[in-house]
Every structure is written in C-alpha cells, then in structure tokens.
Amino acid sequence: ILFYFIMTGSKENFLMFEPRVLDKLRFQSKSLSRPAREALFLMAFIFMILALAQPVIKEGEVVVEAKSADILIGIDISDSMKAEDRFPNRLEFAKAKAIELIKQAPHNRIGVLAFAKHDYIVSPLSFDHSSVAFLLSKVQTGNITEKGTRLDSMLSSAISMLAHAKQKNLLLFTDGGDVQDFSQEIALAKENGLRLFIIGVGTEQGSPVRSADGGFVKHEGKILISRLNPQIKVLATQTGCVYIESVLGEDDIKTMLKEIESMTEKSTMKEETIVQYIQLFYYPL
C-alpha cells in the first residue's frame, strides 16, 4: 500500500505521513517520468509473478522401479538387556541402533520381532518406517514376563513372518544370553533358508543387571554380572552371514546394512512413472 502511495503521488493519500517522513520516502529523477517508472515497475511485477508460477515444457516420462529387500529386526528384551555396559542400558542402546538402521534403509520393507523366553510381533513388514520406529521405541523388557531367552521359538516366528520373502533376512540385536550351543538354531535356520545377521550388544567385561527395586540381581548372594556371549557370533557365521559387535558410533549399522544389501537380491515392489519437465522460470526472472 505504501508503495502504491509513493508511485501514484496522490496528495490526499499522503496526509497520513509527516513531512519529514515524506522527504525520506520521495525521490526525484530527471531520467524517467513518473508514468515510465510506473510502467517499468508494473512489468517487473508481472514478470516476477510469471517466474513464481514456474512455467515448464514437458520433456518426457521416465518409468522408475522401486526395489526393496525385506529386513526383519529381532530385538532381545530379556532381563540381561537391562545391563548398563551400554548407555543407558543394552535395550535402549539396541533400540536406538535399530531405529537408526530404519532411517538409513528408506527403500526396504522392515518389520520388528521382540523376543525373550517367548516372542511377539512388534510390527509386520512395512514401508511405513515412522510407525515401525514408533512401535519399536515402546518395547520394554516387561513386555514379556517370563525369564530367559529362547532363540528357537523366535526363529520359527521369523520364518513364518518372512514366508513370502524372496530372501529371509533376520537382523538380531542381542547379548546372546547364556546359551553355549546353538547347533539346533543353526540347523533350523539353514533348513528354512533363514539368513541371520547379528549385532552383539554388550561388552565382554559385562555389567550388573538392575532389578525392579533399583538394586542389582544376585545369584547365591553375589551380584550377577551379565556379559556379551561370544558364542552368538557362531549363529551368524554358520548361516553364511555377518556378526558385528556394537560400537558407540554408527559404523556398525552402516557396515551391517551394506552387508545385508550386498548379499540380498532386491525384488521390484512397484513401478512409478515420473514426468520430466524443462524449467522456464529463469526467462521472466
């Protein structure tokens, strides 16, 4: 409105301004008349509107294939995952790692399975990564009340969830529990074509496990120290896959994702036609 007042120079419209303000707003030009200036400003205004409208010429169409590899995440929620040798504890550390992997795999279908002595589906395989990450963030050790870790039951559930997948990829976040012989689990995975990738969560030095009252879990009067089970790596290597111990940065996640994708033949999930245009906005601009 102020710009309009200045350009039209209407005396009545200027009555609302003080003389000293008008002296600063007005300018004199001997090169162009007022109608010429108004015409130039009007043309500039029109060309700016045309540029903002982004005129284009259709160049053609491109068919893009969206390819995906299915990844099922299995997250250990047994009581040993409450050990604090990873900050703030193993479970929260593992959940943060898993959520970061979901962010870095935008084109993959991802599902989540939580397990301890029993297991349950947190999320089926889905492209809705924000929902998968949200559901994963709510997983707690108390979701399964029975103590212990049973991998064979969890593997059976994973095989069922991945029944229609071209390649069955299961990525486990676990401290390995206290099992020393995984021969039964290895045989079950091989028999059903299940590929086991494992990220070991915890340290060899280990840590006490907090109980519900804030103290530490004891065994025969002594504080129990939960350690990362080194035997868990056999479960991955014997099924032809990869085992990586977790680290504080993102290198473990990035490396694991590369390994999964390099070993997996992606299948085409959908095709999308994208129209390409030649932009013309810079001419009026």
PDB file of C-alpha atoms in Angstrom:
ATOM      1  CA  ILE A   1       0.000   0.000   0.000  1.00  0.00           C
ATOM      2  CA  LEU A   2       2.863   2.346   0.867  1.00  0.00           C
ATOM      3  CA  PHE A   3       4.467   1.525  -2.474  1.00  0.00           C
ATOM      4  CA  TYR A   4       1.204   2.405  -4.238  1.00  0.00           C
ATOM      5  CA  PHE A   5       1.016   5.762  -2.426  1.00  0.00           C
ATOM      6  CA  ILE A   6       4.557   6.614  -3.446  1.00  0.00           C
ATOM      7  CA  MET A   7       4.046   5.689  -7.107  1.00  0.00           C
ATOM      8  CA  THR A   8       0.719   7.456  -7.553  1.00  0.00           C
ATOM      9  CA  GLY A   9       1.838  10.552  -5.667  1.00  0.00           C
ATOM     10  CA  SER A  10      -1.715  11.324  -4.614  1.00  0.00           C
ATOM     11  CA  LYS A  11      -1.624  14.252  -2.190  1.00  0.00           C
ATOM     12  CA  GLU A  12      -4.687  13.120  -0.257  1.00  0.00           C
ATOM     13  CA  ASN A  13      -3.139   9.720   0.476  1.00  0.00           C
ATOM     14  CA  PHE A  14      -0.003  11.328   1.824  1.00  0.00           C
ATOM     15  CA  LEU A  15      -1.825  13.307   4.516  1.00  0.00           C
ATOM     16  CA  MET A  16      -1.267  10.457   6.986  1.00  0.00           C
ATOM     17  CA  PHE A  17       2.539  10.879   6.794  1.00  0.00           C
ATOM     18  CA  GLU A  18       4.549  13.605   8.485  1.00  0.00           C
ATOM     19  CA  PRO A  19       6.521  15.967   6.195  1.00  0.00           C
ATOM     20  CA  ARG A  20       9.882  14.714   7.447  1.00  0.00           C
ATOM     21  CA  VAL A  21       8.851  11.131   6.637  1.00  0.00           C
ATOM     22  CA  LEU A  22       7.680  12.161   3.161  1.00  0.00           C
ATOM     23  CA  ASP A  23      11.052  13.790   2.480  1.00  0.00           C
ATOM     24  CA  LYS A  24      12.711  10.434   3.061  1.00  0.00           C
ATOM     25  CA  LEU A  25      10.173   8.484   1.009  1.00  0.00           C
ATOM     26  CA  ARG A  26      10.106  10.744  -2.033  1.00  0.00           C
ATOM     27  CA  PHE A  27      12.757  10.750  -4.699  1.00  0.00           C
ATOM     28  CA  GLN A  28      13.307  12.884  -7.779  1.00  0.00           C
ATOM     29  CA  SER A  29      14.512  11.547 -11.106  1.00  0.00           C
ATOM     30  CA  LYS A  30      15.260  13.544 -14.219  1.00  0.00           C
ATOM     31  CA  SER A  31      15.874  10.453 -16.363  1.00  0.00           C
ATOM     32  CA  LEU A  32      12.380   8.918 -16.327  1.00  0.00           C
ATOM     33  CA  SER A  33       8.949  10.349 -15.978  1.00  0.00           C
ATOM     34  CA  ARG A  34       6.567   9.011 -13.392  1.00  0.00           C
ATOM     35  CA  PRO A  35       4.435   7.093 -15.945  1.00  0.00           C
ATOM     36  CA  ALA A  36       7.586   5.457 -17.319  1.00  0.00           C
ATOM     37  CA  ARG A  37       8.687   4.391 -13.850  1.00  0.00           C
ATOM     38  CA  GLU A  38       5.248   3.004 -13.088  1.00  0.00           C
ATOM     39  CA  ALA A  39       5.250   1.075 -16.363  1.00  0.00           C
ATOM     40  CA  LEU A  40       8.674  -0.460 -15.548  1.00  0.00           C
ATOM     41  CA  PHE A  41       7.592  -1.446 -12.033  1.00  0.00           C
ATOM     42  CA  LEU A  42       4.383  -2.947 -13.416  1.00  0.00           C
ATOM     43  CA  MET A  43       6.347  -5.017 -15.951  1.00  0.00           C
ATOM     44  CA  ALA A  44       8.777  -6.173 -13.259  1.00  0.00           C
ATOM     45  CA  PHE A  45       5.857  -7.175 -11.056  1.00  0.00           C
ATOM     46  CA  ILE A  46       4.246  -9.166 -13.882  1.00  0.00           C
ATOM     47  CA  PHE A  47       7.491 -10.956 -14.738  1.00  0.00           C
ATOM     48  CA  MET A  48       8.054 -11.871 -11.079  1.00  0.00           C
ATOM     49  CA  ILE A  49       4.585 -13.424 -10.937  1.00  0.00           C
ATOM     50  CA  LEU A  50       5.324 -15.387 -14.124  1.00  0.00           C
ATOM     51  CA  ALA A  51       8.608 -16.641 -12.653  1.00  0.00           C
ATOM     52  CA  LEU A  52       6.897 -17.716  -9.426  1.00  0.00           C
ATOM     53  CA  ALA A  53       4.308 -19.623 -11.487  1.00  0.00           C
ATOM     54  CA  GLN A  54       7.202 -21.811 -12.723  1.00  0.00           C
ATOM     55  CA  PRO A  55       6.283 -22.264 -16.405  1.00  0.00           C
ATOM     56  CA  VAL A  56       7.554 -25.563 -17.848  1.00  0.00           C
ATOM     57  CA  ILE A  57       7.666 -27.587 -21.057  1.00  0.00           C
ATOM     58  CA  LYS A  58       7.041 -31.323 -20.793  1.00  0.00           C
ATOM     59  CA  GLU A  59      10.228 -33.187 -21.763  1.00  0.00           C
ATOM     60  CA  GLY A  60       9.082 -36.783 -21.394  1.00  0.00           C
ATOM     61  CA  GLU A  61       8.292 -39.611 -18.988  1.00  0.00           C
ATOM     62  CA  VAL A  62      10.576 -41.999 -17.111  1.00  0.00           C
ATOM     63  CA  VAL A  63       9.497 -45.282 -15.530  1.00  0.00           C
ATOM     64  CA  VAL A  64      11.239 -45.827 -12.180  1.00  0.00           C
ATOM     65  CA  GLU A  65      11.318 -49.206 -10.448  1.00  0.00           C
ATOM     66  CA  ALA A  66      11.268 -49.195  -6.658  1.00  0.00           C
ATOM     67  CA  LYS A  67      13.317 -52.170  -5.464  1.00  0.00           C
ATOM     68  CA  SER A  68      13.305 -53.451  -1.926  1.00  0.00           C
ATOM     69  CA  ALA A  69      14.878 -56.063   0.326  1.00  0.00           C
ATOM     70  CA  ASP A  70      12.882 -57.321   3.294  1.00  0.00           C
ATOM     71  CA  ILE A  71      14.612 -56.986   6.678  1.00  0.00           C
ATOM     72  CA  LEU A  72      13.113 -58.377   9.874  1.00  0.00           C
ATOM     73  CA  ILE A  73      14.647 -56.938  13.044  1.00  0.00           C
ATOM     74  CA  GLY A  74      14.693 -59.201  16.091  1.00  0.00           C
ATOM     75  CA  ILE A  75      15.322 -57.331  19.335  1.00  0.00           C
ATOM     76  CA  ASP A  76      16.227 -59.121  22.559  1.00  0.00           C
ATOM     77  CA  ILE A  77      14.139 -57.895  25.525  1.00  0.00           C
ATOM     78  CA  SER A  78      15.297 -60.403  28.136  1.00  0.00           C
ATOM     79  CA  ASP A  79      16.295 -59.112  31.590  1.00  0.00           C
ATOM     80  CA  SER A  80      20.000 -59.240  30.747  1.00  0.00           C
ATOM     81  CA  MET A  81      19.376 -56.398  28.268  1.00  0.00           C
ATOM     82  CA  LYS A  82      18.921 -54.121  31.309  1.00  0.00           C
ATOM     83  CA  ALA A  83      22.678 -54.342  31.946  1.00  0.00           C
ATOM     84  CA  GLU A  84      24.304 -50.914  31.766  1.00  0.00           C
ATOM     85  CA  ASP A  85      27.583 -51.623  29.977  1.00  0.00           C
ATOM     86  CA  ARG A  86      25.953 -49.770  27.058  1.00  0.00           C
ATOM     87  CA  PHE A  87      24.368 -46.385  27.816  1.00  0.00           C
ATOM     88  CA  PRO A  88      21.776 -46.083  29.217  1.00  0.00           C
ATOM     89  CA  ASN A  89      21.331 -49.862  29.043  1.00  0.00           C
ATOM     90  CA  ARG A  90      21.641 -52.539  26.386  1.00  0.00           C
ATOM     91  CA  LEU A  91      17.989 -52.478  25.369  1.00  0.00           C
ATOM     92  CA  GLU A  92      17.739 -48.701  24.899  1.00  0.00           C
ATOM     93  CA  PHE A  93      21.080 -48.748  23.114  1.00  0.00           C
ATOM     94  CA  ALA A  94      19.861 -51.532  20.782  1.00  0.00           C
ATOM     95  CA  LYS A  95      16.573 -49.729  20.102  1.00  0.00           C
ATOM     96  CA  ALA A  96      18.435 -46.555  19.138  1.00  0.00           C
ATOM     97  CA  LYS A  97      20.648 -48.589  16.787  1.00  0.00           C
ATOM     98  CA  ALA A  98      17.649 -50.314  15.209  1.00  0.00           C
ATOM     99  CA  ILE A  99      15.799 -47.010  14.701  1.00  0.00           C
ATOM    100  CA  GLU A 100      18.891 -45.523  13.067  1.00  0.00           C
ATOM    101  CA  LEU A 101      19.071 -48.516  10.705  1.00  0.00           C
ATOM    102  CA  ILE A 102      15.406 -47.986   9.787  1.00  0.00           C
ATOM    103  CA  LYS A 103      16.209 -44.363   8.886  1.00  0.00           C
ATOM    104  CA  GLN A 104      19.119 -45.432   6.696  1.00  0.00           C
ATOM    105  CA  ALA A 105      17.081 -48.032   4.787  1.00  0.00           C
ATOM    106  CA  PRO A 106      14.218 -45.959   3.307  1.00  0.00           C
ATOM    107  CA  HIS A 107      13.553 -48.320   0.378  1.00  0.00           C
ATOM    108  CA  ASN A 108      13.363 -51.558   2.362  1.00  0.00           C
ATOM    109  CA  ARG A 109      10.372 -53.211   3.958  1.00  0.00           C
ATOM    110  CA  ILE A 110      11.125 -53.588   7.653  1.00  0.00           C
ATOM    111  CA  GLY A 111       9.396 -55.497  10.452  1.00  0.00           C
ATOM    112  CA  VAL A 112      10.205 -55.953  14.136  1.00  0.00           C
ATOM    113  CA  LEU A 113      10.014 -59.013  16.373  1.00  0.00           C
ATOM    114  CA  ALA A 114      10.700 -58.826  20.124  1.00  0.00           C
ATOM    115  CA  PHE A 115      11.835 -61.929  21.968  1.00  0.00           C
ATOM    116  CA  ALA A 116      12.900 -63.305  25.332  1.00  0.00           C
ATOM    117  CA  LYS A 117      11.615 -66.696  26.502  1.00  0.00           C
ATOM    118  CA  HIS A 118       8.711 -66.097  24.139  1.00  0.00           C
ATOM    119  CA  ASP A 119       8.305 -63.646  21.287  1.00  0.00           C
ATOM    120  CA  TYR A 120       5.727 -61.322  19.782  1.00  0.00           C
ATOM    121  CA  ILE A 121       5.340 -59.236  16.640  1.00  0.00           C
ATOM    122  CA  VAL A 122       6.006 -55.545  17.246  1.00  0.00           C
ATOM    123  CA  SER A 123       5.374 -54.616  13.603  1.00  0.00           C
ATOM    124  CA  PRO A 124       4.821 -56.651  10.435  1.00  0.00           C
ATOM    125  CA  LEU A 125       6.946 -55.925   7.359  1.00  0.00           C
ATOM    126  CA  SER A 126       6.074 -52.419   6.238  1.00  0.00           C
ATOM    127  CA  PHE A 127       7.246 -49.380   4.252  1.00  0.00           C
ATOM    128  CA  ASP A 128       5.701 -47.144   6.937  1.00  0.00           C
ATOM    129  CA  HIS A 129       9.002 -46.620   8.707  1.00  0.00           C
ATOM    130  CA  SER A 130       7.800 -43.890  11.055  1.00  0.00           C
ATOM    131  CA  SER A 131       5.175 -46.251  12.523  1.00  0.00           C
ATOM    132  CA  VAL A 132       7.666 -49.114  12.764  1.00  0.00           C
ATOM    133  CA  ALA A 133      10.162 -46.873  14.583  1.00  0.00           C
ATOM    134  CA  PHE A 134       7.452 -45.587  16.937  1.00  0.00           C
ATOM    135  CA  LEU A 135       6.308 -49.097  17.879  1.00  0.00           C
ATOM    136  CA  LEU A 136       9.920 -50.195  18.347  1.00  0.00           C
ATOM    137  CA  SER A 137      10.617 -47.266  20.679  1.00  0.00           C
ATOM    138  CA  LYS A 138       7.877 -48.506  23.059  1.00  0.00           C
ATOM    139  CA  VAL A 139       9.329 -52.011  23.502  1.00  0.00           C
ATOM    140  CA  GLN A 140      10.404 -52.782  27.085  1.00  0.00           C
ATOM    141  CA  THR A 141      11.762 -55.798  28.958  1.00  0.00           C
ATOM    142  CA  GLY A 142       8.489 -56.055  30.888  1.00  0.00           C
ATOM    143  CA  ASN A 143       6.518 -56.811  27.712  1.00  0.00           C
ATOM    144  CA  ILE A 144       7.368 -60.488  28.271  1.00  0.00           C
ATOM    145  CA  THR A 145       7.183 -61.530  31.922  1.00  0.00           C
ATOM    146  CA  GLU A 146       8.784 -64.989  31.757  1.00  0.00           C
ATOM    147  CA  LYS A 147      12.542 -65.008  32.312  1.00  0.00           C
ATOM    148  CA  GLY A 148      15.138 -66.420  29.926  1.00  0.00           C
ATOM    149  CA  THR A 149      15.922 -66.340  26.211  1.00  0.00           C
ATOM    150  CA  ARG A 150      14.679 -68.859  23.630  1.00  0.00           C
ATOM    151  CA  LEU A 151      16.038 -68.298  20.158  1.00  0.00           C
ATOM    152  CA  ASP A 152      14.429 -71.353  18.540  1.00  0.00           C
ATOM    153  CA  SER A 153      10.892 -70.075  19.165  1.00  0.00           C
ATOM    154  CA  MET A 154      11.828 -66.647  17.844  1.00  0.00           C
ATOM    155  CA  LEU A 155      13.420 -68.151  14.713  1.00  0.00           C
ATOM    156  CA  SER A 156      10.242 -70.106  13.980  1.00  0.00           C
ATOM    157  CA  SER A 157       8.203 -66.890  14.223  1.00  0.00           C
ATOM    158  CA  ALA A 158      10.676 -65.086  11.958  1.00  0.00           C
ATOM    159  CA  ILE A 159      10.449 -67.859   9.356  1.00  0.00           C
ATOM    160  CA  SER A 160       6.659 -67.537   9.412  1.00  0.00           C
ATOM    161  CA  MET A 161       6.780 -63.733   9.028  1.00  0.00           C
ATOM    162  CA  LEU A 162       9.223 -63.993   6.114  1.00  0.00           C
ATOM    163  CA  ALA A 163       7.403 -66.875   4.406  1.00  0.00           C
ATOM    164  CA  HIS A 164       6.670 -64.854   1.248  1.00  0.00           C
ATOM    165  CA  ALA A 165      10.007 -63.003   1.107  1.00  0.00           C
ATOM    166  CA  LYS A 166      12.360 -63.869  -1.720  1.00  0.00           C
ATOM    167  CA  GLN A 167      15.245 -63.955   0.759  1.00  0.00           C
ATOM    168  CA  LYS A 168      14.701 -64.269   4.501  1.00  0.00           C
ATOM    169  CA  ASN A 169      16.876 -61.693   6.293  1.00  0.00           C
ATOM    170  CA  LEU A 170      16.770 -61.562  10.089  1.00  0.00           C
ATOM    171  CA  LEU A 171      18.894 -58.979  11.913  1.00  0.00           C
ATOM    172  CA  LEU A 172      19.262 -59.683  15.632  1.00  0.00           C
ATOM    173  CA  PHE A 173      20.181 -57.175  18.339  1.00  0.00           C
ATOM    174  CA  THR A 174      21.111 -59.373  21.305  1.00  0.00           C
ATOM    175  CA  ASP A 175      23.675 -60.047  24.020  1.00  0.00           C
ATOM    176  CA  GLY A 176      23.467 -63.760  23.217  1.00  0.00           C
ATOM    177  CA  GLY A 177      22.025 -64.885  26.540  1.00  0.00           C
ATOM    178  CA  ASP A 178      23.892 -67.715  28.284  1.00  0.00           C
ATOM    179  CA  VAL A 179      23.471 -70.486  25.694  1.00  0.00           C
ATOM    180  CA  GLN A 180      26.743 -72.061  24.536  1.00  0.00           C
ATOM    181  CA  ASP A 181      25.464 -74.490  21.908  1.00  0.00           C
ATOM    182  CA  PHE A 182      23.493 -73.016  19.003  1.00  0.00           C
ATOM    183  CA  SER A 183      23.558 -76.114  16.796  1.00  0.00           C
ATOM    184  CA  GLN A 184      19.767 -76.541  16.963  1.00  0.00           C
ATOM    185  CA  GLU A 185      19.159 -72.915  15.955  1.00  0.00           C
ATOM    186  CA  ILE A 186      21.732 -73.112  13.142  1.00  0.00           C
ATOM    187  CA  ALA A 187      20.081 -76.258  11.753  1.00  0.00           C
ATOM    188  CA  LEU A 188      16.632 -74.628  11.905  1.00  0.00           C
ATOM    189  CA  ALA A 189      17.871 -71.517  10.080  1.00  0.00           C
ATOM    190  CA  LYS A 190      19.656 -73.496   7.353  1.00  0.00           C
ATOM    191  CA  GLU A 191      16.689 -75.801   6.826  1.00  0.00           C
ATOM    192  CA  ASN A 192      14.375 -72.849   6.187  1.00  0.00           C
ATOM    193  CA  GLY A 193      16.778 -70.560   4.307  1.00  0.00           C
ATOM    194  CA  LEU A 194      16.864 -68.000   7.123  1.00  0.00           C
ATOM    195  CA  ARG A 195      19.853 -65.652   6.969  1.00  0.00           C
ATOM    196  CA  LEU A 196      20.976 -64.478  10.415  1.00  0.00           C
ATOM    197  CA  PHE A 197      22.796 -61.154  10.743  1.00  0.00           C
ATOM    198  CA  ILE A 198      23.714 -60.307  14.333  1.00  0.00           C
ATOM    199  CA  ILE A 199      24.816 -57.165  16.147  1.00  0.00           C
ATOM    200  CA  GLY A 200      26.172 -58.092  19.555  1.00  0.00           C
ATOM    201  CA  VAL A 201      25.009 -55.654  22.233  1.00  0.00           C
ATOM    202  CA  GLY A 202      27.138 -55.518  25.364  1.00  0.00           C
ATOM    203  CA  THR A 203      30.773 -55.937  26.373  1.00  0.00           C
ATOM    204  CA  GLU A 204      32.976 -58.858  27.405  1.00  0.00           C
ATOM    205  CA  GLN A 205      33.620 -57.098  30.734  1.00  0.00           C
ATOM    206  CA  GLY A 206      29.887 -57.080  31.370  1.00  0.00           C
ATOM    207  CA  SER A 207      27.790 -55.238  33.922  1.00  0.00           C
ATOM    208  CA  PRO A 208      25.364 -55.932  36.783  1.00  0.00           C
ATOM    209  CA  VAL A 209      21.669 -56.120  35.924  1.00  0.00           C
ATOM    210  CA  ARG A 210      19.315 -53.812  37.787  1.00  0.00           C
ATOM    211  CA  SER A 211      16.266 -55.299  39.456  1.00  0.00           C
ATOM    212  CA  ALA A 212      12.827 -53.697  39.743  1.00  0.00           C
ATOM    213  CA  ASP A 213      13.610 -52.244  43.195  1.00  0.00           C
ATOM    214  CA  GLY A 214      16.668 -50.372  41.885  1.00  0.00           C
ATOM    215  CA  GLY A 215      19.230 -52.811  43.271  1.00  0.00           C
ATOM    216  CA  PHE A 216      21.190 -55.464  41.389  1.00  0.00           C
ATOM    217  CA  VAL A 217      20.195 -59.022  40.561  1.00  0.00           C
ATOM    218  CA  LYS A 218      22.059 -61.519  42.760  1.00  0.00           C
ATOM    219  CA  HIS A 219      22.801 -65.218  42.453  1.00  0.00           C
ATOM    220  CA  GLU A 220      23.691 -67.167  45.597  1.00  0.00           C
ATOM    221  CA  GLY A 221      24.270 -63.893  47.422  1.00  0.00           C
ATOM    222  CA  LYS A 222      26.631 -62.444  44.826  1.00  0.00           C
ATOM    223  CA  ILE A 223      25.847 -59.701  42.314  1.00  0.00           C
ATOM    224  CA  LEU A 224      25.323 -61.302  38.917  1.00  0.00           C
ATOM    225  CA  ILE A 225      27.475 -59.928  36.073  1.00  0.00           C
ATOM    226  CA  SER A 226      25.932 -60.233  32.597  1.00  0.00           C
ATOM    227  CA  ARG A 227      28.447 -60.395  29.743  1.00  0.00           C
ATOM    228  CA  LEU A 228      28.188 -60.425  25.963  1.00  0.00           C
ATOM    229  CA  ASN A 229      28.118 -64.074  24.909  1.00  0.00           C
ATOM    230  CA  PRO A 230      30.928 -64.525  22.325  1.00  0.00           C
ATOM    231  CA  GLN A 231      29.345 -67.760  21.083  1.00  0.00           C
ATOM    232  CA  ILE A 232      26.484 -65.807  19.478  1.00  0.00           C
ATOM    233  CA  LYS A 233      28.758 -64.980  16.532  1.00  0.00           C
ATOM    234  CA  VAL A 234      28.681 -68.669  15.532  1.00  0.00           C
ATOM    235  CA  LEU A 235      24.957 -68.358  14.864  1.00  0.00           C
ATOM    236  CA  ALA A 236      25.662 -65.731  12.197  1.00  0.00           C
ATOM    237  CA  THR A 237      28.817 -67.144  10.635  1.00  0.00           C
ATOM    238  CA  GLN A 238      27.471 -70.715  10.414  1.00  0.00           C
ATOM    239  CA  THR A 239      24.473 -69.477   8.426  1.00  0.00           C
ATOM    240  CA  GLY A 240      26.777 -67.660   5.999  1.00  0.00           C
ATOM    241  CA  CYS A 241      26.057 -64.183   7.315  1.00  0.00           C
ATOM    242  CA  VAL A 242      27.757 -61.460   9.368  1.00  0.00           C
ATOM    243  CA  TYR A 243      28.365 -60.765  13.059  1.00  0.00           C
ATOM    244  CA  ILE A 244      29.377 -57.294  14.284  1.00  0.00           C
ATOM    245  CA  GLU A 245      29.892 -56.084  17.844  1.00  0.00           C
ATOM    246  CA  SER A 246      28.103 -52.815  18.534  1.00  0.00           C
ATOM    247  CA  VAL A 247      30.091 -49.570  18.812  1.00  0.00           C
ATOM    248  CA  LEU A 248      29.223 -46.100  20.068  1.00  0.00           C
ATOM    249  CA  GLY A 249      29.104 -44.534  16.592  1.00  0.00           C
ATOM    250  CA  GLU A 250      27.100 -45.528  13.507  1.00  0.00           C
ATOM    251  CA  ASP A 251      29.811 -47.582  11.796  1.00  0.00           C
ATOM    252  CA  ASP A 252      28.294 -50.890  12.906  1.00  0.00           C
ATOM    253  CA  ILE A 253      24.872 -50.002  11.482  1.00  0.00           C
ATOM    254  CA  LYS A 254      26.255 -48.686   8.195  1.00  0.00           C
ATOM    255  CA  THR A 255      28.508 -51.714   7.733  1.00  0.00           C
ATOM    256  CA  MET A 256      25.740 -54.166   8.569  1.00  0.00           C
ATOM    257  CA  LEU A 257      23.285 -52.516   6.194  1.00  0.00           C
ATOM    258  CA  LYS A 258      25.853 -52.656   3.381  1.00  0.00           C
ATOM    259  CA  GLU A 259      26.462 -56.342   4.090  1.00  0.00           C
ATOM    260  CA  ILE A 260      22.745 -57.158   4.066  1.00  0.00           C
ATOM    261  CA  GLU A 261      22.129 -55.264   0.819  1.00  0.00           C
ATOM    262  CA  SER A 262      25.221 -56.706  -0.902  1.00  0.00           C
ATOM    263  CA  MET A 263      24.140 -60.254  -0.060  1.00  0.00           C
ATOM    264  CA  THR A 264      20.477 -59.743  -0.950  1.00  0.00           C
ATOM    265  CA  GLU A 265      18.900 -59.707  -4.384  1.00  0.00           C
ATOM    266  CA  LYS A 266      16.371 -56.913  -4.288  1.00  0.00           C
ATOM    267  CA  SER A 267      12.957 -57.551  -5.791  1.00  0.00           C
ATOM    268  CA  THR A 268      10.847 -54.993  -7.650  1.00  0.00           C
ATOM    269  CA  MET A 269       7.964 -53.937  -5.433  1.00  0.00           C
ATOM    270  CA  LYS A 270       6.333 -51.321  -7.659  1.00  0.00           C
ATOM    271  CA  GLU A 271       6.805 -49.141 -10.724  1.00  0.00           C
ATOM    272  CA  GLU A 272       6.186 -45.400 -10.859  1.00  0.00           C
ATOM    273  CA  THR A 273       6.004 -43.096 -13.891  1.00  0.00           C
ATOM    274  CA  ILE A 274       7.738 -39.757 -13.351  1.00  0.00           C
ATOM    275  CA  VAL A 275       7.087 -36.860 -15.755  1.00  0.00           C
ATOM    276  CA  GLN A 276      10.168 -34.749 -16.504  1.00  0.00           C
ATOM    277  CA  TYR A 277       9.904 -31.050 -17.327  1.00  0.00           C
ATOM    278  CA  ILE A 278      12.175 -28.304 -18.675  1.00  0.00           C
ATOM    279  CA  GLN A 279      12.023 -25.304 -16.350  1.00  0.00           C
ATOM    280  CA  LEU A 280      11.452 -21.850 -17.951  1.00  0.00           C
ATOM    281  CA  PHE A 281      11.154 -19.643 -14.851  1.00  0.00           C
ATOM    282  CA  TYR A 282      14.559 -18.027 -15.366  1.00  0.00           C
ATOM    283  CA  TYR A 283      13.471 -16.266 -18.585  1.00  0.00           C
ATOM    284  CA  PRO A 284      10.904 -13.935 -16.964  1.00  0.00           C
ATOM    285  CA  LEU A 285      13.113 -13.742 -13.886  1.00  0.00           C
TER     286      LEU A 285
END
